């Protein structure tokens, strides 16, 4: 078999993967940007973090990215970068999926069903985690 046949086969496999990733970016870019603006309070920094998150995901050739991985990674990157406000200090102490679910639901106003879908949870599980996160935040932020 000639190398040109192998190259063409590899290219054919890469193009659908690239197209799928481009669709993934188009679908989720606004959500990631809104989330990062919310956490960082700075549009320029949020644009930079959003770009970094998608670049990092594009370098992972072993699997397709999941929305949950994308959102959790975005929040983690923001928390590493953001100024240590009392809210962010409290958020750092909450588990990643719970923290991200709270941000999506209570801050960005995503419906519970959508949060559950994005984080691959059932709706009742999502509601339970949201309630637990609210309690943890209120106790950590209480004067």
mmCIF file of C-alpha atoms in Angstrom:
data_model
loop_
_atom_site.group_PDB
_atom_site.id
_atom_site.type_symbol
_atom_site.label_atom_id
_atom_site.label_comp_id
_atom_site.label_asym_id
_atom_site.label_seq_id
_atom_site.Cartn_x
_atom_site.Cartn_y
_atom_site.Cartn_z
ATOM 1 C CA UNK A 1 0.000 0.000 0.000
ATOM 2 C CA UNK A 2 1.422 3.396 -0.924
ATOM 3 C CA UNK A 3 1.946 6.154 1.631
ATOM 4 C CA UNK A 4 -0.403 8.473 -0.299
ATOM 5 C CA UNK A 5 -3.276 6.064 0.367
ATOM 6 C CA UNK A 6 -2.427 6.004 4.075
ATOM 7 C CA UNK A 7 -2.213 9.802 4.172
ATOM 8 C CA UNK A 8 -5.558 10.204 2.441
ATOM 9 C CA UNK A 9 -7.183 7.786 4.865
ATOM 10 C CA UNK A 10 -5.739 9.686 7.843
ATOM 11 C CA UNK A 11 -6.871 13.008 6.366
ATOM 12 C CA UNK A 12 -10.375 11.639 5.773
ATOM 13 C CA UNK A 13 -10.532 10.571 9.403
ATOM 14 C CA UNK A 14 -9.189 13.916 10.666
ATOM 15 C CA UNK A 15 -11.580 16.128 8.688
ATOM 16 C CA UNK A 16 -14.813 14.810 10.269
ATOM 17 C CA UNK A 17 -13.137 15.046 13.668
ATOM 18 C CA UNK A 18 -12.109 18.649 12.995
ATOM 19 C CA UNK A 19 -15.602 19.498 11.769
ATOM 20 C CA UNK A 20 -17.109 17.944 14.883
ATOM 21 C CA UNK A 21 -14.767 19.928 17.093
ATOM 22 C CA UNK A 22 -15.594 23.153 15.229
ATOM 23 C CA UNK A 23 -19.303 22.458 15.807
ATOM 24 C CA UNK A 24 -18.563 21.787 19.489
ATOM 25 C CA UNK A 25 -16.800 25.169 19.764
ATOM 26 C CA UNK A 26 -19.661 27.009 18.007
ATOM 27 C CA UNK A 27 -22.245 25.415 20.287
ATOM 28 C CA UNK A 28 -20.406 26.056 23.560
ATOM 29 C CA UNK A 29 -18.314 29.179 23.022
ATOM 30 C CA UNK A 30 -20.925 31.645 24.305
ATOM 31 C CA UNK A 31 -21.628 29.592 27.436
ATOM 32 C CA UNK A 32 -17.945 29.284 28.305
ATOM 33 C CA UNK A 33 -17.385 32.985 27.688
ATOM 34 C CA UNK A 34 -20.373 33.989 29.864
ATOM 35 C CA UNK A 35 -19.147 31.700 32.625
ATOM 36 C CA UNK A 36 -15.611 33.077 32.513
ATOM 37 C CA UNK A 37 -16.807 36.715 32.440
ATOM 38 C CA UNK A 38 -18.960 35.970 35.462
ATOM 39 C CA UNK A 39 -16.032 34.538 37.410
ATOM 40 C CA UNK A 40 -13.318 36.927 36.278
ATOM 41 C CA UNK A 41 -15.302 40.131 35.876
ATOM 42 C CA UNK A 42 -13.089 41.114 32.955
ATOM 43 C CA UNK A 43 -14.061 40.556 29.305
ATOM 44 C CA UNK A 44 -10.481 40.549 28.030
ATOM 45 C CA UNK A 45 -9.349 37.990 30.605
ATOM 46 C CA UNK A 46 -12.482 35.948 29.895
ATOM 47 C CA UNK A 47 -11.735 35.918 26.158
ATOM 48 C CA UNK A 48 -8.201 34.729 26.910
ATOM 49 C CA UNK A 49 -9.357 31.957 29.239
ATOM 50 C CA UNK A 50 -12.079 30.869 26.804
ATOM 51 C CA UNK A 51 -9.517 30.591 24.040
ATOM 52 C CA UNK A 52 -7.091 28.686 26.275
ATOM 53 C CA UNK A 53 -9.762 26.178 27.276
ATOM 54 C CA UNK A 54 -10.702 25.387 23.678
ATOM 55 C CA UNK A 55 -7.068 25.216 22.552
ATOM 56 C CA UNK A 56 -6.322 22.771 25.350
ATOM 57 C CA UNK A 57 -9.290 20.619 24.337
ATOM 58 C CA UNK A 58 -8.249 20.708 20.681
ATOM 59 C CA UNK A 59 -4.892 19.197 21.616
ATOM 60 C CA UNK A 60 -6.528 16.114 23.111
ATOM 61 C CA UNK A 61 -6.605 13.768 20.161
ATOM 62 C CA UNK A 62 -7.453 10.664 22.166
ATOM 63 C CA UNK A 63 -11.152 11.440 22.722
ATOM 64 C CA UNK A 64 -13.936 13.826 21.910
ATOM 65 C CA UNK A 65 -14.506 16.486 24.535
ATOM 66 C CA UNK A 66 -17.598 16.419 26.683
ATOM 67 C CA UNK A 67 -19.533 19.509 27.644
ATOM 68 C CA UNK A 68 -19.075 18.654 31.330
ATOM 69 C CA UNK A 69 -15.284 18.453 30.895
ATOM 70 C CA UNK A 70 -15.314 21.761 29.057
ATOM 71 C CA UNK A 71 -17.341 23.580 31.709
ATOM 72 C CA UNK A 72 -15.490 22.092 34.668
ATOM 73 C CA UNK A 73 -12.156 22.967 33.080
ATOM 74 C CA UNK A 74 -13.307 26.511 32.370
ATOM 75 C CA UNK A 75 -14.323 27.082 35.980
ATOM 76 C CA UNK A 76 -11.078 25.566 37.283
ATOM 77 C CA UNK A 77 -8.985 27.789 35.037
ATOM 78 C CA UNK A 78 -10.914 30.869 36.199
ATOM 79 C CA UNK A 79 -10.582 29.983 39.868
ATOM 80 C CA UNK A 80 -6.835 29.574 39.414
ATOM 81 C CA UNK A 81 -6.621 32.990 37.835
ATOM 82 C CA UNK A 82 -9.220 35.110 39.655
ATOM 83 C CA UNK A 83 -8.619 37.433 42.565
ATOM 84 C CA UNK A 84 -9.426 35.696 45.857
ATOM 85 C CA UNK A 85 -12.789 37.242 46.726
ATOM 86 C CA UNK A 86 -14.826 35.677 49.566
ATOM 87 C CA UNK A 87 -17.180 34.066 47.036
ATOM 88 C CA UNK A 88 -14.344 32.567 45.002
ATOM 89 C CA UNK A 89 -12.655 31.284 48.154
ATOM 90 C CA UNK A 90 -15.931 29.581 49.098
ATOM 91 C CA UNK A 91 -16.382 28.204 45.566
ATOM 92 C CA UNK A 92 -12.889 26.696 45.619
ATOM 93 C CA UNK A 93 -13.980 24.508 48.529
ATOM 94 C CA UNK A 94 -16.925 23.016 46.621
ATOM 95 C CA UNK A 95 -16.641 19.998 44.336
ATOM 96 C CA UNK A 96 -16.197 20.824 40.640
ATOM 97 C CA UNK A 97 -19.522 19.552 39.265
ATOM 98 C CA UNK A 98 -21.480 21.071 42.159
ATOM 99 C CA UNK A 99 -19.707 24.393 41.758
ATOM 100 C CA UNK A 100 -20.256 24.466 38.003
ATOM 101 C CA UNK A 101 -23.903 23.447 38.362
ATOM 102 C CA UNK A 102 -24.503 26.278 40.830
ATOM 103 C CA UNK A 103 -22.814 28.798 38.514
ATOM 104 C CA UNK A 104 -24.826 27.647 35.514
ATOM 105 C CA UNK A 105 -28.147 27.585 37.371
ATOM 106 C CA UNK A 106 -28.035 30.375 39.923
ATOM 107 C CA UNK A 107 -25.703 32.816 38.218
ATOM 108 C CA UNK A 108 -26.221 32.276 34.495
ATOM 109 C CA UNK A 109 -29.867 31.216 34.957
ATOM 110 C CA UNK A 110 -29.745 27.985 32.969
ATOM 111 C CA UNK A 111 -32.843 25.811 33.534
ATOM 112 C CA UNK A 112 -32.295 22.844 35.847
ATOM 113 C CA UNK A 113 -32.920 20.358 33.040
ATOM 114 C CA UNK A 114 -30.216 21.984 30.905
ATOM 115 C CA UNK A 115 -27.710 22.017 33.783
ATOM 116 C CA UNK A 116 -28.387 18.332 34.395
ATOM 117 C CA UNK A 117 -27.923 17.592 30.702
ATOM 118 C CA UNK A 118 -24.687 19.580 30.426
ATOM 119 C CA UNK A 119 -23.183 17.919 33.489
ATOM 120 C CA UNK A 120 -24.536 14.450 32.600
ATOM 121 C CA UNK A 121 -26.670 14.184 35.725
ATOM 122 C CA UNK A 122 -30.300 13.324 36.284
ATOM 123 C CA UNK A 123 -32.539 16.279 37.038
ATOM 124 C CA UNK A 124 -33.249 15.125 40.633
ATOM 125 C CA UNK A 125 -29.510 14.623 41.220
ATOM 126 C CA UNK A 126 -28.830 18.075 39.821
ATOM 127 C CA UNK A 127 -31.437 19.629 42.144
ATOM 128 C CA UNK A 128 -29.994 17.800 45.169
ATOM 129 C CA UNK A 129 -26.472 18.969 44.336
ATOM 130 C CA UNK A 130 -27.702 22.514 43.760
ATOM 131 C CA UNK A 131 -29.420 22.579 47.153
ATOM 132 C CA UNK A 132 -26.309 21.180 48.876
ATOM 133 C CA UNK A 133 -24.113 23.773 47.162
ATOM 134 C CA UNK A 134 -26.399 26.638 48.159
ATOM 135 C CA UNK A 135 -26.255 25.492 51.789
ATOM 136 C CA UNK A 136 -22.479 25.166 51.709
ATOM 137 C CA UNK A 137 -22.028 28.609 50.151
ATOM 138 C CA UNK A 138 -24.415 30.296 52.567
ATOM 139 C CA UNK A 139 -22.631 28.782 55.561
ATOM 140 C CA UNK A 140 -19.197 29.732 54.215
ATOM 141 C CA UNK A 141 -20.268 33.277 53.323
ATOM 142 C CA UNK A 142 -22.278 33.944 56.483
ATOM 143 C CA UNK A 143 -20.945 36.883 58.539
#
